[in-house]
């Protein structure tokens, strides 16, 4: 189902669940998502709430071309408020092969990244020059792995040799989890995390240095974060979803301020 057709279905469906799309998109819009779409991804062409939100955010927040086409699970919280529903529907999307999930970051500061499976396949096929290695990894990641990590036994089952594992680690496709397993990953992860962390720090500093330590979102969207190539709306969505930023509705639009520390 094409993006344009999906949007038309969502727009034309009546009596649905009205989900507010954050003003990080630069306009005040709402998406109508049918209530029965949450039930199953297999009921038809209409995606679930979580799938629709994921597609919308990828369209609206897609960063510069040098970055993988990825958003983080917490960014979905700015669109779909039910976190349990998000977890359930993401698991369905993962099991049906529509979406790939990745655990990124250091221990205690992990983020769950989301990527459409076709984008994942294209990224790996393009970045990994050895076609056989790319094919073996994609098979292991999409058909063998049962979670966000994969064991050495599962890699062996997918005919990925120890030498191939080392090559995949160098390519950024695997990250060591423990002595017997690896986190699934993707090329350019390091670049993405570098710019993400730099942008998070700069955005927080920018708001902290603003008058009254708060700023209208519409004014913030006009600024640029010089330390990152990720668009500022990507960072605003990230901060709102993580809970490091909070929005207060005013007659002039959302007013953003740093969330109080617990």
PDB file of N, CA and C in Angstrom, residues 133 137 152 155 160-176 182:
ATOM      1  N   UNK A 133      27.824 -11.979   2.256  1.00  0.00           N
ATOM      2  CA  UNK A 133      27.796 -11.616   3.670  1.00  0.00           C
ATOM      3  C   UNK A 133      26.528 -10.837   3.995  1.00  0.00           C
ATOM      4  N   UNK A 137      23.574 -12.098   6.557  1.00  0.00           N
ATOM      5  CA  UNK A 137      23.183 -11.309   7.720  1.00  0.00           C
ATOM      6  C   UNK A 137      21.696 -10.969   7.681  1.00  0.00           C
ATOM      7  N   UNK A 152      25.124 -16.645  19.210  1.00  0.00           N
ATOM      8  CA  UNK A 152      26.135 -17.234  18.322  1.00  0.00           C
ATOM      9  C   UNK A 152      25.607 -18.525  17.708  1.00  0.00           C
ATOM     10  N   UNK A 155      23.425 -17.532  14.818  1.00  0.00           N
ATOM     11  CA  UNK A 155      24.257 -17.090  13.698  1.00  0.00           C
ATOM     12  C   UNK A 155      24.837 -18.289  12.974  1.00  0.00           C
ATOM     13  N   UNK A 160      26.425 -18.214   9.312  1.00  0.00           N
ATOM     14  CA  UNK A 160      27.300 -17.048   9.454  1.00  0.00           C
ATOM     15  C   UNK A 160      28.511 -17.497  10.269  1.00  0.00           C
ATOM     16  N   UNK A 161      29.655 -17.561   9.628  1.00  0.00           N
ATOM     17  CA  UNK A 161      30.865 -18.059  10.275  1.00  0.00           C
ATOM     18  C   UNK A 161      31.424 -17.049  11.274  1.00  0.00           C
ATOM     19  N   UNK A 162      32.384 -17.475  12.081  1.00  0.00           N
ATOM     20  CA  UNK A 162      33.018 -16.581  13.047  1.00  0.00           C
ATOM     21  C   UNK A 162      33.705 -15.422  12.334  1.00  0.00           C
ATOM     22  N   UNK A 163      34.346 -15.714  11.211  1.00  0.00           N
ATOM     23  CA  UNK A 163      35.001 -14.657  10.437  1.00  0.00           C
ATOM     24  C   UNK A 163      33.973 -13.665   9.910  1.00  0.00           C
ATOM     25  N   UNK A 164      32.826 -14.178   9.495  1.00  0.00           N
ATOM     26  CA  UNK A 164      31.758 -13.307   8.997  1.00  0.00           C
ATOM     27  C   UNK A 164      31.195 -12.435  10.125  1.00  0.00           C
ATOM     28  N   UNK A 165      31.098 -13.008  11.331  1.00  0.00           N
ATOM     29  CA  UNK A 165      30.620 -12.244  12.483  1.00  0.00           C
ATOM     30  C   UNK A 165      31.545 -11.061  12.749  1.00  0.00           C
ATOM     31  N   UNK A 166      32.835 -11.296  12.725  1.00  0.00           N
ATOM     32  CA  UNK A 166      33.803 -10.216  12.938  1.00  0.00           C
ATOM     33  C   UNK A 166      33.657  -9.134  11.870  1.00  0.00           C
ATOM     34  N   UNK A 167      33.450  -9.558  10.625  1.00  0.00           N
ATOM     35  CA  UNK A 167      33.270  -8.605   9.533  1.00  0.00           C
ATOM     36  C   UNK A 167      31.987  -7.792   9.732  1.00  0.00           C
ATOM     37  N   UNK A 168      30.937  -8.431  10.209  1.00  0.00           N
ATOM     38  CA  UNK A 168      29.668  -7.738  10.444  1.00  0.00           C
ATOM     39  C   UNK A 168      29.769  -6.742  11.600  1.00  0.00           C
ATOM     40  N   UNK A 169      30.570  -7.082  12.610  1.00  0.00           N
ATOM     41  CA  UNK A 169      30.804  -6.150  13.706  1.00  0.00           C
ATOM     42  C   UNK A 169      31.510  -4.903  13.183  1.00  0.00           C
ATOM     43  N   UNK A 170      32.509  -5.097  12.335  1.00  0.00           N
ATOM     44  CA  UNK A 170      33.235  -3.965  11.755  1.00  0.00           C
ATOM     45  C   UNK A 170      32.332  -3.108  10.878  1.00  0.00           C
ATOM     46  N   UNK A 171      31.359  -3.735  10.228  1.00  0.00           N
ATOM     47  CA  UNK A 171      30.437  -3.006   9.348  1.00  0.00           C
ATOM     48  C   UNK A 171      29.337  -2.305  10.135  1.00  0.00           C
ATOM     49  N   UNK A 172      29.256  -2.583  11.443  1.00  0.00           N
ATOM     50  CA  UNK A 172      28.222  -1.962  12.262  1.00  0.00           C
ATOM     51  C   UNK A 172      26.914  -2.728  12.285  1.00  0.00           C
ATOM     52  N   UNK A 173      26.915  -3.939  11.717  1.00  0.00           N
ATOM     53  CA  UNK A 173      25.685  -4.727  11.643  1.00  0.00           C
ATOM     54  C   UNK A 173      25.425  -5.543  12.909  1.00  0.00           C
ATOM     55  N   UNK A 174      26.449  -5.762  13.704  1.00  0.00           N
ATOM     56  CA  UNK A 174      26.324  -6.476  14.968  1.00  0.00           C
ATOM     57  C   UNK A 174      27.094  -5.710  16.040  1.00  0.00           C
ATOM     58  N   UNK A 175      26.594  -5.775  17.272  1.00  0.00           N
ATOM     59  CA  UNK A 175      27.285  -5.159  18.408  1.00  0.00           C
ATOM     60  C   UNK A 175      27.310  -6.164  19.549  1.00  0.00           C
ATOM     61  N   UNK A 176      28.469  -6.339  20.167  1.00  0.00           N
ATOM     62  CA  UNK A 176      28.611  -7.329  21.229  1.00  0.00           C
ATOM     63  C   UNK A 176      27.639  -7.058  22.374  1.00  0.00           C
ATOM     64  N   UNK A 182      24.874 -11.173  20.292  1.00  0.00           N
ATOM     65  CA  UNK A 182      25.128  -9.841  19.739  1.00  0.00           C
ATOM     66  C   UNK A 182      23.807  -9.103  19.578  1.00  0.00           C
TER      67      UNK A 182
END
